[in-house]
Short mmCIF file of C-alpha atoms in Angstrom, two decimals:
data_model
loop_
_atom_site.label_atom_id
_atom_site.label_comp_id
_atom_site.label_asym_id
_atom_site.label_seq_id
_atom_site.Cartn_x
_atom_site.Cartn_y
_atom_site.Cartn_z
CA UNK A 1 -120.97 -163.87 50.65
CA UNK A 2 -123.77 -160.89 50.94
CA UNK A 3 -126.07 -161.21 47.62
CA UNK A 4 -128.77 -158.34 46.46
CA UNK A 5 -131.65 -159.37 44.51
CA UNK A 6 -133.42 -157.00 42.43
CA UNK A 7 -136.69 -159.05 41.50
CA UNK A 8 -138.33 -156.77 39.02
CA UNK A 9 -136.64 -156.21 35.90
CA UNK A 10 -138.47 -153.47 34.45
CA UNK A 11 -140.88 -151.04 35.88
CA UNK A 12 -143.15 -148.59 34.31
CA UNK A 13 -145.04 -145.47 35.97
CA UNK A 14 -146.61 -142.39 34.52
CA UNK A 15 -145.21 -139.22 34.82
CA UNK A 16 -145.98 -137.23 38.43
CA UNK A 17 -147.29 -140.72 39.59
CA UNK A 18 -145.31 -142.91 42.96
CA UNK A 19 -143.41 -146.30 41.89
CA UNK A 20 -141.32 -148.43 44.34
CA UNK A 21 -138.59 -150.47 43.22
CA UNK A 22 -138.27 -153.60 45.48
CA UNK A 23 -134.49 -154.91 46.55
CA UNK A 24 -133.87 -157.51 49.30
CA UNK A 25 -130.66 -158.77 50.41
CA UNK A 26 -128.82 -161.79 52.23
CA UNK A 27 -126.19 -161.00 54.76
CA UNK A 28 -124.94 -162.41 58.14
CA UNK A 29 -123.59 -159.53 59.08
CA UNK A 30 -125.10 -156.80 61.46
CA UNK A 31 -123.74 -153.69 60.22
CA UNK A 32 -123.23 -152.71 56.86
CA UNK A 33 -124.59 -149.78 54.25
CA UNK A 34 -127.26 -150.16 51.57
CA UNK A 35 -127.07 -147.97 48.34
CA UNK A 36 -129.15 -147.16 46.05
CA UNK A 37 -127.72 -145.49 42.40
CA UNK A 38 -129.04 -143.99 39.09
CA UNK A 39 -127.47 -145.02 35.70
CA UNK A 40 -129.04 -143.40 32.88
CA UNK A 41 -128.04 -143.99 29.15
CA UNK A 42 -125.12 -142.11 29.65
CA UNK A 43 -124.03 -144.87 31.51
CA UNK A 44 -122.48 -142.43 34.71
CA UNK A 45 -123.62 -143.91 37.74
CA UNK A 46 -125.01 -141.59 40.07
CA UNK A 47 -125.50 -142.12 44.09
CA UNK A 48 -129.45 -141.47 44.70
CA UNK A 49 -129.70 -142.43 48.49
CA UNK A 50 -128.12 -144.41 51.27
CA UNK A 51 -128.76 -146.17 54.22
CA UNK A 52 -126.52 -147.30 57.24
CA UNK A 53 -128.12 -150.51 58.49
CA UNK A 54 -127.90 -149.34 62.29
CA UNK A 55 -129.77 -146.22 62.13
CA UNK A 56 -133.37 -147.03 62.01
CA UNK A 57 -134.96 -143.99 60.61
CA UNK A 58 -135.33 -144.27 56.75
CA UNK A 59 -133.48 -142.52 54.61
CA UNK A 60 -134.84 -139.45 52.45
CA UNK A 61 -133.65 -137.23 49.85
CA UNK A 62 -136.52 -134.83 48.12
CA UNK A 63 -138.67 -137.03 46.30
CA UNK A 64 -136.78 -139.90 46.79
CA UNK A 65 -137.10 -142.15 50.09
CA UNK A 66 -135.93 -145.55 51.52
CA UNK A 67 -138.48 -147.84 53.24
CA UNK A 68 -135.34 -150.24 55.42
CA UNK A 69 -136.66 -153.22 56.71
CA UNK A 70 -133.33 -154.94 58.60
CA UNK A 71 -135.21 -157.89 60.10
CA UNK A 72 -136.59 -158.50 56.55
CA UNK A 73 -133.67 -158.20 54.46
CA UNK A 74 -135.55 -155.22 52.63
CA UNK A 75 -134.24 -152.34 51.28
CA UNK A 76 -137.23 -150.85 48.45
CA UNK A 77 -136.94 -147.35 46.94
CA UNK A 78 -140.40 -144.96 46.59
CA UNK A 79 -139.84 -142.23 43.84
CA UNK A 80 -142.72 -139.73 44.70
CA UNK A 81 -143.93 -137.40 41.59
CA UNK A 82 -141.83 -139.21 39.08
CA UNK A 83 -140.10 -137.04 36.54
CA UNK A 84 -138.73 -138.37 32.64
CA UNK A 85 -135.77 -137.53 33.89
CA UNK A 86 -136.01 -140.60 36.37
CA UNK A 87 -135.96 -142.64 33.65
CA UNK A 88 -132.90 -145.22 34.38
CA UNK A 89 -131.73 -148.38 34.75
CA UNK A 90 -131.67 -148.87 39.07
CA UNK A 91 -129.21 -150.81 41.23
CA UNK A 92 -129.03 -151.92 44.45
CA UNK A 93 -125.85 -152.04 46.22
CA UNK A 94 -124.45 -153.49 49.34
CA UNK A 95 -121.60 -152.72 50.93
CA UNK A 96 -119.98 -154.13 54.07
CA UNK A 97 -119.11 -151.78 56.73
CA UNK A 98 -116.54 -153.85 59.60
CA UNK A 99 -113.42 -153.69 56.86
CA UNK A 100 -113.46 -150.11 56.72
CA UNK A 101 -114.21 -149.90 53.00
CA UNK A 102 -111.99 -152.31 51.60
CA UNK A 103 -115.08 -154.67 50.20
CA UNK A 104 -116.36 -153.41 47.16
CA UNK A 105 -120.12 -152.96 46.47
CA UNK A 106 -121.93 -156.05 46.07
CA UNK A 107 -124.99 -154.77 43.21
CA UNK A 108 -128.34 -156.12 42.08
CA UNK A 109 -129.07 -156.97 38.94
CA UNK A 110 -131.14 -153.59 38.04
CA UNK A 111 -134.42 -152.49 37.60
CA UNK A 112 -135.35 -150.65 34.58
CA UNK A 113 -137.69 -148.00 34.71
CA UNK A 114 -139.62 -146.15 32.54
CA UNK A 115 -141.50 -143.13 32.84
CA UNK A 116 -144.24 -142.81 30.89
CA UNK A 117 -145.01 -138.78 29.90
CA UNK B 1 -114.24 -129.88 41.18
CA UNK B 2 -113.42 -132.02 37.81
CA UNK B 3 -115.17 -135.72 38.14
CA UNK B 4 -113.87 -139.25 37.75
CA UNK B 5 -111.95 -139.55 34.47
CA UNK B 6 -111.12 -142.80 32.61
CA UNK B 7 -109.09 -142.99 29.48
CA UNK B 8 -109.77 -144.07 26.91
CA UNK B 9 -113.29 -144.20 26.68
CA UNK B 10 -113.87 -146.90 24.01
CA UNK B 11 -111.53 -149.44 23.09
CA UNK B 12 -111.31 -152.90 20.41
CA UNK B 13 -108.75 -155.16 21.29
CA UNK B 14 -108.61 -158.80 19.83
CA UNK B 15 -108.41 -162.28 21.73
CA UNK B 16 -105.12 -162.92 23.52
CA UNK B 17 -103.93 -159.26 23.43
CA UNK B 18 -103.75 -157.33 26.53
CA UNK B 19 -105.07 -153.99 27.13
CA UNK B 20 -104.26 -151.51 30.11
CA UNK B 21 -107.32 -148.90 31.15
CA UNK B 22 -106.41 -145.57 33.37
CA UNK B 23 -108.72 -143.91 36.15
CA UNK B 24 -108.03 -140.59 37.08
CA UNK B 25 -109.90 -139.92 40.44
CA UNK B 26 -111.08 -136.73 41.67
CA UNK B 27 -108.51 -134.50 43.41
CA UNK B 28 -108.23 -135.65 47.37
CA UNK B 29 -109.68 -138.89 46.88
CA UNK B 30 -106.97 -141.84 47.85
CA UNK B 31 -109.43 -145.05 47.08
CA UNK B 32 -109.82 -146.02 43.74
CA UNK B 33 -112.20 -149.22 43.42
CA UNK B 34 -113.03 -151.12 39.57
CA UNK B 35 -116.24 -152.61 38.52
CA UNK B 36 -117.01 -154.87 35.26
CA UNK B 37 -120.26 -154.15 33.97
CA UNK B 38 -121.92 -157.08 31.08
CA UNK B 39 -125.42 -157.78 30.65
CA UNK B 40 -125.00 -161.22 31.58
CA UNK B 41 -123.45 -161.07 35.13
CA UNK B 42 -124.09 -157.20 35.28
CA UNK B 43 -122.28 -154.91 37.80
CA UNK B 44 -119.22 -156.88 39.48
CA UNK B 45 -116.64 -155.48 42.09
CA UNK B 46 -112.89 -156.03 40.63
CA UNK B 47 -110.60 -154.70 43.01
CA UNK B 48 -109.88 -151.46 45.31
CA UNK B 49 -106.98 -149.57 46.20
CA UNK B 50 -106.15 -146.94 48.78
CA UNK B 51 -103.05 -145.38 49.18
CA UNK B 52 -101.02 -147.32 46.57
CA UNK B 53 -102.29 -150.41 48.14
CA UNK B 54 -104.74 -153.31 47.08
CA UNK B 55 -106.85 -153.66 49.96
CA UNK B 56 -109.19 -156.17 48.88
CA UNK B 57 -110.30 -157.98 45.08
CA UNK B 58 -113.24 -159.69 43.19
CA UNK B 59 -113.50 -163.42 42.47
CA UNK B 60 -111.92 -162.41 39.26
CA UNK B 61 -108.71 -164.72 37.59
CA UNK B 62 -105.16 -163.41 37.61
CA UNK B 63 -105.36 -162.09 34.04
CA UNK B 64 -107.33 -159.27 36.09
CA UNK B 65 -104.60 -156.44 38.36
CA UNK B 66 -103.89 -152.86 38.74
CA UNK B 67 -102.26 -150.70 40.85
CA UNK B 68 -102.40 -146.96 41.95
CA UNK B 69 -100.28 -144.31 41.81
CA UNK B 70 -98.77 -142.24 44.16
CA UNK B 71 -100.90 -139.36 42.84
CA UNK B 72 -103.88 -141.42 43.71
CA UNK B 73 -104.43 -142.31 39.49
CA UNK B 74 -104.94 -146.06 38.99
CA UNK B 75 -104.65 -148.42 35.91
CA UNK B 76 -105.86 -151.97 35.79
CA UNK B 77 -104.60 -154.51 33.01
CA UNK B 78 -106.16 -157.33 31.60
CA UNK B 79 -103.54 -159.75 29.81
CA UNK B 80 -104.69 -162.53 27.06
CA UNK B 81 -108.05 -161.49 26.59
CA UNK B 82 -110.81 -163.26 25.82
CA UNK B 83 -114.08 -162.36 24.31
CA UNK B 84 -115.93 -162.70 27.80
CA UNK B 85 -113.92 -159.61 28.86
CA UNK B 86 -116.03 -157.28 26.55
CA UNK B 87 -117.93 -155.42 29.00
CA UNK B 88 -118.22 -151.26 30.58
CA UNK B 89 -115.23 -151.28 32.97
CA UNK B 90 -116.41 -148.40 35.64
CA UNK B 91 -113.97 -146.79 38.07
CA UNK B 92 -115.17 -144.89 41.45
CA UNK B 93 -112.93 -142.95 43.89
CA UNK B 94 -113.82 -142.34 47.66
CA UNK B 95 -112.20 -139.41 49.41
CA UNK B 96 -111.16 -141.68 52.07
CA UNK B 97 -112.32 -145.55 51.70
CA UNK B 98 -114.65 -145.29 54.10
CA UNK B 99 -117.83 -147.81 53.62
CA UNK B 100 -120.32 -144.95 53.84
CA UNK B 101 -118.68 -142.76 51.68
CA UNK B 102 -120.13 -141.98 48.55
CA UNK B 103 -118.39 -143.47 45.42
CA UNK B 104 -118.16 -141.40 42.78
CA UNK B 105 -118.07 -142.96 39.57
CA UNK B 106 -116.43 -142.33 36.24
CA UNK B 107 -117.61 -142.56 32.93
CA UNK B 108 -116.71 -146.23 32.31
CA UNK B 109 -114.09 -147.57 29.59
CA UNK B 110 -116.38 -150.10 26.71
CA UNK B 111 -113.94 -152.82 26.00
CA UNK B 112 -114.82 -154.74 22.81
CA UNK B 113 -112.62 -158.19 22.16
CA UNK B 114 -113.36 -159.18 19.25
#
């Protein structure tokens, strides 16, 4: 069974500043999809990035980017000029690709971070 | 394009009742996957279904199913609760199933057994 392990609870960074949330993962398989999502107080999950484990070229949408290290396990997300709208509770997810969607996504535990205005 | 909808959005059931929870997904999307969501074991995959089928399910017990529709809307039903089932139960739907494809998630239904 694939587990995702989100090692920092909470994290803090000040408004317009860079913060990287840290997620590894255990898997024996070779190809499969990491996620990253958004859930806010409103409790709606929201997709922020993702990353298919055989392309090797990190992922990047505006000012957020993946830094995918596959030997490693490591999947971290850098928020560049951090908004208080960022402000959210953030999962990792993990999501076997060979069943063609039929496994669920496996999530971290969360990181919870707070921007500081 | 309306979102994920999942009815009702609160609910307060008591121990050893059962409670049924709907997901409505959005319009063209055939997979329908569940997630419970408590503080203690936090975000857990229930069970998915694509094209009236169960394709695959969570190390959840048997008081745990659902099933889809053939209009693509999906219910899941929890039978003699128990006060560990109080949690956010989340809904996504896919367009297609496919691994890479984003899930789009509802709105959640809070459960409170009491």
């Amino acid at each position: 069974a694939q587990t995702v392990t989100q090692s920092q609870p909470e994290m803090s960074v000040q408004e317009a500043e860079t913060v990287t949330l840290s997620c590894t993962y255990d898997t024996s398989e070779s190809d499969y999809y990491l996620f990253w999502y958004k859930q806010p107080p409103s409790r709606q999950m929201i997709l922020v990035i993702r990353q298919e484990a055989y392309k090797q070229q990190n992922a990047t949408e505006n000012r957020f980017s993946v830094n995918f290290q596959k030997a490693a396990k490591s999947f971290s997300l850098k928020i560049s000029d951090s908004q208080l709208g960022d402000a959210a509770m953030y999962f990792c997810a993990y999501r076997s690709a060979p069943r063609g969607g039929a496994d669920g996504l496996t999530f971290g535990k969360g990181t919870h971070l707070i921007i500081q205005p | 394009k309306a979102g994920v909808t999942q009815t009702p959005r609160y609910l307060i059931k008591t121990r050893g009742q059962q409670v049924t929870l709907s997901c409505s997904p959005i319009s063209g999307h055939r997979s329908v996957s569940w997630y419970q969501q408590t503080p203690g074991q936090g975000l857990q995959f229930l069970f998915e279904y694509f094209s009236e089928t169960q394709r695959n399910k969570g190390n959840f017990p048997g008081r745990f199913s659902g099933r889809q529709f053939s209009n693509s809307r999906s219910e899941m039903n929890v039978s003699t609760l128990e006060l560990g089932d109080s949690a956010l139960y989340l809904c996504a739907s896919v367009r297609d199933g496919g691994s890479y494809n984003e899930q789009f998630f509802g709105p959640g239904t809070r459960l409170t057994v009491l």
